[in-house]
Every structure is written in C-alpha cells, then in structure tokens.
C-alpha cells in the first residue's frame, strides 16, 4: 500500500446550528483515486473545499503529505481543484487559461510555454490553444480546466462533480479519460459525486457520506457486497431490503414472506436481496415464489421488474436477450432466489 498523503482527523464543520461534518476521519493514500459519494447536502463538497483550503473546520486536524495545514492558505497546500462549472476565464484563450497559474508563480516564459504545450497535448487540446471557452464543447472546456490545474503539478487533484454538466454519453467518455489521465500521471485524485455508477467505475476507494457522517469506507466492490447499513446498501445500487426476524436458518419478513435455507450463522433484523440475484428461471434447486408484475422497465441491456410478492415490491433485474419474452404488468410469474446470495444487515 502507498503512503498516506491526506489524513483527516476528527474534523467537525458547522455553519451556525447546522453541523455539516461530524467527527470525520479518513486516510487517503498516494496515487489513490478516492471518491466522496453521497446525496446532496451530505457534506462531501464541504470536505473537498476544506482540503483545498476554501473552508475551515471548528475542530480536528488535516494533514497533506505529513504537514498539518488546517490554518494554511489554499495556495500553500500544493493541491489543485477543478470546479463543477470549470470557472474558465471567458476573455482568455485556452493557452492563456492554462498558462495563467504559471505566470502568477513567475515561472520563466520558456518553461511556461513548454509546460503548457505538454499538458495541452496530454489532454488532446494542442490544436485548440487559440480558441476561447465559448468556442469549445463541454468536454473540451473540462479538459481545459484539468490542464490548467495539472500544469502547476499539484500533489493532489480535487474534482468537484466535474462530469455533472455533460450529457450521458460524454460523461462515460470523460470518466474513462479522467481515469486514463490519473493512471498516466499517478497523481492522487479526490473525486466528489452523487452518482453511484461513476463512483463504482472510477474509484480505487470511496467514502459514503450521509448527513455529515462517513457511513462506510473501502473498495467499491467490498462496499457493494458487504454494506454496513441500509443507507449504504440503497445508495450503492438498487436493492431490496426486507425487515423481519431470523430463527433456525429461516427468515420471516414482517409481511409473512418466508425464506428458508439460510446459513447457520445468519443473524440480523434485515435481509438484502440485490435485483440481479432474483431470477425468473429456475436454476438448480432455488426457492420459488409467486408474484404479480406491478411495473416493467426496458433499460436496453436489462429488463427491470417490480414484482409484488407477499405485499413486498421486489425489484428484479433480468438480462435482456433477443426474442426473450418480456412480462407485462399484471402478469403472474414465478421468481426464484438462492439463499446463499442473501446478505444480512
């Protein structure tokens, strides 16, 4: 494992009576692509701005590369931030936008020219250096914002929902380009998003926030497979959570749905069933349930059903294949589950 580059210890941030960050503790290692994930207002952007130096905490400590920087100015922290709206200078060309930070640092002109040309080539903007921001697409503007930040060679790159202004297809393209850039440069990156797909696809590690509290930290696949609580389970993908009791390897929901054959060490008051682990075809010796289709969505690669089973609205995802029948609402169907795929909360 790489050395820690960001250490956040017992950080608290309040605005009047609004306690925005509550005793946050995080360690981010060198070369991580670390994501802060959570709903709007959960504190993730506040923490990013605190790392950048644009916010102050009421208590706690913040270390960057081993140095306590809680009272340091933003320009003293050796971090670079790309804002959600890119914040480009509209009256400056691409070249001038990127060179501006180097000029402020009094870097020699020849070195500025070399570094700007290198970074523009890295983000594939070398042929657009004389254009102005209004002459660029959203993806090109984002690349300019990245180039302007990276050209000063910060230790840490901070990204505040940089894909939120792009259309769906361009978002997918740009997240790949961001990852490629991260891997090529080896720069520690902290990424803020409320989009679970972006977080899962891009992160080496992530922290899930809710109401100013870190709910869980770790690798995306570990958090998805083993969520710490219902909030994490629901935020990291669609899921079915059933409340009830477990006794003698049998789960009985509060609505009377009975699932048998649980592991002998199963315990908890809730079970978690991911939609892709519920099936419409018998596979081996799975437990079967009758249900009524309440709703159906064709999503291209999958068909998503909401099926009423014992007054539970269960979400079921099935892989769509050519000529495979799609069940209409009100159809009576069988669904199947493997007790081994159940998670307990």
XYZ file of C-alpha atoms in Angstrom:
345
model
C 0.000 0.000 0.000
C 1.154 3.519 -0.806
C 1.983 6.047 1.900
C -0.828 8.280 3.242
C -0.952 11.689 1.537
C -4.167 13.019 3.125
C -5.068 12.400 6.758
C -8.299 13.814 8.158
C -8.653 13.505 11.920
C -11.793 14.294 13.919
C -12.895 17.071 11.565
C -16.044 18.999 12.504
C -17.588 21.799 10.432
C -20.669 23.792 11.436
C -22.492 26.758 9.946
C -24.393 28.170 12.883
C -26.578 25.338 14.183
C -26.071 23.272 11.023
C -23.488 20.582 11.812
C -22.226 19.802 8.284
C -19.326 17.417 9.038
C -19.405 15.292 12.167
C -16.146 13.900 13.505
C -14.819 12.791 10.102
C -11.749 10.548 9.984
C -10.244 9.492 6.642
C -6.890 8.400 5.265
C -6.182 8.754 1.545
C -3.072 7.111 0.149
C -0.701 8.324 -2.518
C -1.950 7.608 -6.082
C -5.468 6.736 -4.873
C -8.499 7.676 -6.936
C -10.650 8.332 -3.879
C -14.329 9.267 -4.160
C -16.604 11.081 -1.723
C -20.077 9.736 -2.525
C -23.417 10.786 -1.108
C -26.637 12.716 -1.662
C -26.837 16.485 -1.983
C -26.155 18.241 1.314
C -24.323 15.314 2.930
C -21.039 17.237 3.424
C -18.864 15.733 0.674
C -18.197 19.005 -1.175
C -17.590 20.816 2.114
C -14.859 18.289 2.929
C -13.316 18.704 -0.522
C -13.298 22.503 -0.127
C -11.785 22.095 3.341
C -8.909 20.071 1.846
C -8.475 22.810 -0.779
C -8.389 25.492 1.920
C -11.641 27.244 0.987
C -13.377 26.117 4.203
C -12.255 25.989 7.838
C -13.111 23.413 10.473
C -14.132 24.179 14.050
C -12.079 21.235 15.305
C -9.850 18.454 14.058
C -6.648 18.167 12.061
C -5.865 17.993 8.339
C -2.537 16.686 7.061
C -1.270 16.850 3.470
C 1.958 14.928 2.832
C 2.569 14.814 6.579
C 2.140 18.550 7.176
C -0.722 19.956 9.273
C -2.406 22.524 7.031
C -5.651 23.459 8.799
C -4.584 27.108 9.002
C -2.703 27.252 5.701
C -3.900 29.303 2.736
C -5.142 27.472 -0.387
C -2.062 28.424 -2.409
C 0.213 26.980 0.287
C -1.273 23.455 0.160
C 0.013 22.161 -3.185
C -3.400 20.941 -4.287
C -5.326 21.749 -7.452
C -9.106 21.946 -7.756
C -11.381 21.581 -10.783
C -14.741 23.190 -10.062
C -18.140 21.925 -11.136
C -18.651 24.847 -13.540
C -14.963 24.752 -14.714
C -14.507 28.505 -13.858
C -12.578 29.330 -17.032
C -11.641 32.907 -17.871
C -14.016 33.739 -20.768
C -11.806 36.520 -22.153
C -8.691 34.337 -22.305
C -7.704 31.767 -24.915
C -7.163 28.132 -23.989
C -3.428 28.777 -23.870
C -3.795 31.800 -21.573
C -6.231 29.991 -19.270
C -3.706 27.188 -18.815
C -0.643 29.421 -18.509
C -2.195 31.857 -16.037
C -1.237 29.945 -12.879
C 2.350 29.536 -14.030
C 2.599 33.236 -14.837
C 1.375 34.065 -11.328
C 4.168 31.860 -9.961
C 6.712 33.851 -12.026
C 7.861 30.779 -13.940
C 10.240 31.653 -16.814
C 8.442 32.208 -20.110
C 10.223 29.405 -21.976
C 9.326 26.894 -19.261
C 5.716 28.110 -19.248
C 5.466 27.577 -22.996
C 6.937 24.087 -22.769
C 4.714 23.007 -19.874
C 1.553 24.411 -21.428
C 2.222 22.669 -24.740
C 2.942 19.373 -22.943
C -0.232 19.475 -20.861
C -2.416 20.525 -23.805
C -1.050 17.564 -25.774
C -1.793 15.296 -22.797
C -5.474 16.319 -22.808
C -5.631 16.401 -26.627
C -6.172 20.154 -26.953
C -2.945 21.094 -28.713
C -4.836 22.220 -31.830
C -7.304 24.391 -29.886
C -4.892 26.580 -27.940
C -6.047 29.810 -29.632
C -9.756 29.261 -29.074
C -11.858 30.875 -26.349
C -14.017 28.903 -23.890
C -17.269 29.808 -25.696
C -15.870 28.139 -28.824
C -15.429 24.798 -27.036
C -17.747 21.894 -26.225
C -18.468 20.938 -22.615
C -15.951 18.101 -22.746
C -13.282 20.396 -24.202
C -13.929 23.012 -21.508
C -13.489 20.316 -18.887
C -10.142 19.353 -20.410
C -9.016 22.979 -20.252
C -9.967 23.121 -16.559
C -7.999 19.926 -15.956
C -4.986 21.175 -17.911
C -4.989 24.490 -16.031
C -4.956 22.595 -12.731
C -2.429 19.922 -13.687
C 0.093 22.262 -15.317
C 1.152 23.584 -11.893
C 1.921 19.983 -10.820
C -0.089 19.709 -7.583
C 0.382 16.802 -5.199
C -3.392 16.224 -5.075
C -6.078 16.777 -7.721
C -9.533 17.704 -6.370
C -12.557 17.196 -8.645
C -15.919 18.663 -7.598
C -18.581 16.828 -9.661
C -16.748 17.666 -12.912
C -18.998 15.453 -15.079
C -22.361 16.750 -13.906
C -22.744 19.280 -16.748
C -22.160 16.739 -19.517
C -24.649 14.556 -21.368
C -24.814 10.830 -20.587
C -22.625 9.622 -23.473
C -19.961 12.258 -22.891
C -19.937 11.508 -19.161
C -18.966 7.900 -19.876
C -16.255 9.026 -22.301
C -14.859 11.641 -19.916
C -14.727 9.358 -16.905
C -12.550 6.984 -18.951
C -10.323 9.902 -19.955
C -10.086 11.051 -16.335
C -9.037 7.569 -15.244
C -6.506 7.280 -18.060
C -5.057 10.643 -17.067
C -4.934 9.643 -13.410
C -3.155 6.374 -14.225
C -0.723 8.069 -16.600
C 0.268 10.829 -14.172
C -0.002 8.798 -10.965
C -1.498 11.792 -9.180
C -3.629 11.344 -6.068
C -7.179 12.266 -7.029
C -10.188 13.035 -4.834
C -13.476 12.988 -6.697
C -16.867 14.192 -5.438
C -20.057 12.796 -6.938
C -23.605 11.748 -6.063
C -23.593 9.261 -8.965
C -23.111 5.687 -7.764
C -22.169 4.418 -11.241
C -19.351 6.962 -11.537
C -18.121 6.090 -8.055
C -18.141 2.342 -8.704
C -16.498 2.657 -12.121
C -13.692 5.063 -11.218
C -12.667 4.661 -7.583
C -9.885 2.671 -6.008
C -11.533 3.557 -2.686
C -14.535 5.584 -1.642
C -16.262 7.020 1.408
C -20.042 7.172 1.566
C -21.477 10.198 3.386
C -24.896 10.891 4.816
C -25.849 13.872 6.970
C -22.224 14.756 7.620
C -21.213 11.278 8.794
C -18.989 8.789 6.967
C -21.173 5.699 6.759
C -18.562 3.326 5.317
C -15.174 3.375 3.588
C -13.434 0.875 1.336
C -13.190 -0.526 -2.162
C -16.385 -0.195 -4.226
C -16.871 -3.939 -4.683
C -16.435 -4.588 -0.948
C -18.964 -1.913 -0.002
C -21.411 -3.147 -2.624
C -21.147 -6.770 -1.485
C -20.982 -6.045 2.253
C -22.782 -2.777 3.067
C -22.576 -1.657 6.669
C -26.185 -0.494 6.850
C -29.368 0.052 4.867
C -28.325 3.505 3.676
C -25.123 2.188 2.098
C -26.977 -0.767 0.571
C -29.520 1.506 -1.082
C -27.053 4.183 -2.152
C -24.595 1.814 -3.824
C -27.126 0.334 -6.215
C -30.740 -0.740 -6.367
C -31.604 -3.253 -3.689
C -34.435 -4.947 -1.835
C -34.302 -4.708 1.947
C -36.755 -6.835 3.909
C -37.343 -6.314 7.622
C -38.144 -9.307 9.816
C -36.646 -11.965 12.070
C -34.235 -14.872 11.656
C -34.659 -18.118 13.587
C -33.180 -21.561 12.881
C -31.960 -20.715 9.358
C -35.382 -19.302 8.422
C -36.136 -15.647 7.732
C -39.696 -14.427 8.159
C -40.454 -10.908 6.961
C -42.858 -8.603 8.766
C -45.298 -9.230 5.891
C -45.025 -13.012 6.217
C -42.589 -13.859 3.406
C -40.607 -16.952 4.449
C -37.106 -17.674 3.131
C -35.586 -20.995 4.147
C -32.109 -22.486 3.992
C -30.106 -19.585 5.416
C -26.579 -20.072 6.689
C -26.414 -21.399 10.237
C -24.661 -18.230 11.429
C -27.215 -15.880 9.836
C -28.262 -13.061 12.138
C -29.820 -9.620 11.947
C -33.210 -7.991 11.532
C -32.975 -7.307 7.782
C -32.002 -9.179 4.646
C -30.666 -7.608 1.470
C -31.550 -9.017 -1.963
C -29.889 -7.461 -4.991
C -32.174 -7.383 -8.077
C -29.701 -9.381 -10.195
C -29.796 -12.189 -7.620
C -33.514 -12.756 -8.141
C -34.327 -14.864 -11.196
C -37.282 -15.575 -13.459
C -35.982 -19.021 -14.407
C -35.267 -21.978 -12.165
C -31.513 -22.507 -11.807
C -30.730 -25.636 -9.897
C -32.743 -26.021 -6.722
C -33.741 -22.438 -5.894
C -36.603 -21.349 -3.703
C -39.644 -20.260 -5.719
C -42.213 -17.546 -5.027
C -45.331 -16.493 -6.907
C -45.803 -12.821 -7.696
C -47.622 -10.276 -9.833
C -45.746 -7.858 -12.104
C -46.613 -4.329 -10.973
C -44.254 -2.425 -13.253
C -41.766 -3.130 -16.016
C -38.932 -1.021 -17.461
C -36.936 -1.883 -20.574
C -33.428 -0.490 -19.971
C -31.695 -1.934 -23.013
C -29.312 -4.486 -21.569
C -31.679 -5.397 -18.753
C -35.403 -5.535 -18.091
C -36.328 -4.315 -14.611
C -39.493 -5.610 -12.988
C -41.230 -4.654 -9.786
C -42.992 -7.790 -8.600
C -45.489 -7.979 -5.741
C -44.635 -10.984 -3.603
C -46.496 -11.234 -0.288
C -47.032 -7.453 -0.333
C -43.307 -6.849 -0.962
C -42.498 -4.777 -4.063
C -39.364 -6.684 -5.120
C -37.108 -5.271 -7.836
C -35.908 -7.984 -10.236
C -33.332 -7.363 -12.974
C -33.063 -9.820 -15.860
C -30.616 -9.783 -18.746
C -32.358 -8.857 -21.980
C -31.754 -11.164 -24.925
C -33.192 -11.095 -28.434
C -36.526 -12.961 -28.632
C -36.690 -13.324 -24.854
C -40.233 -12.734 -23.614
C -40.911 -9.573 -21.609
C -43.656 -9.871 -18.979
C -46.337 -7.212 -18.984
C -47.810 -5.588 -15.853
C -50.419 -7.738 -14.075
C -48.785 -10.952 -15.336
C -48.443 -13.715 -12.753
C -44.876 -15.033 -12.661
C -42.532 -17.136 -10.579
C -39.357 -15.663 -9.142
C -36.510 -17.650 -7.669
C -33.789 -16.886 -5.155
C -30.655 -18.559 -3.843
C -30.424 -18.172 -0.030
C -26.623 -18.192 -0.392
C -26.843 -14.819 -2.209
C -28.645 -13.106 0.677
C -26.804 -10.505 2.761
C -27.768 -9.661 6.341
C -27.918 -6.219 7.914
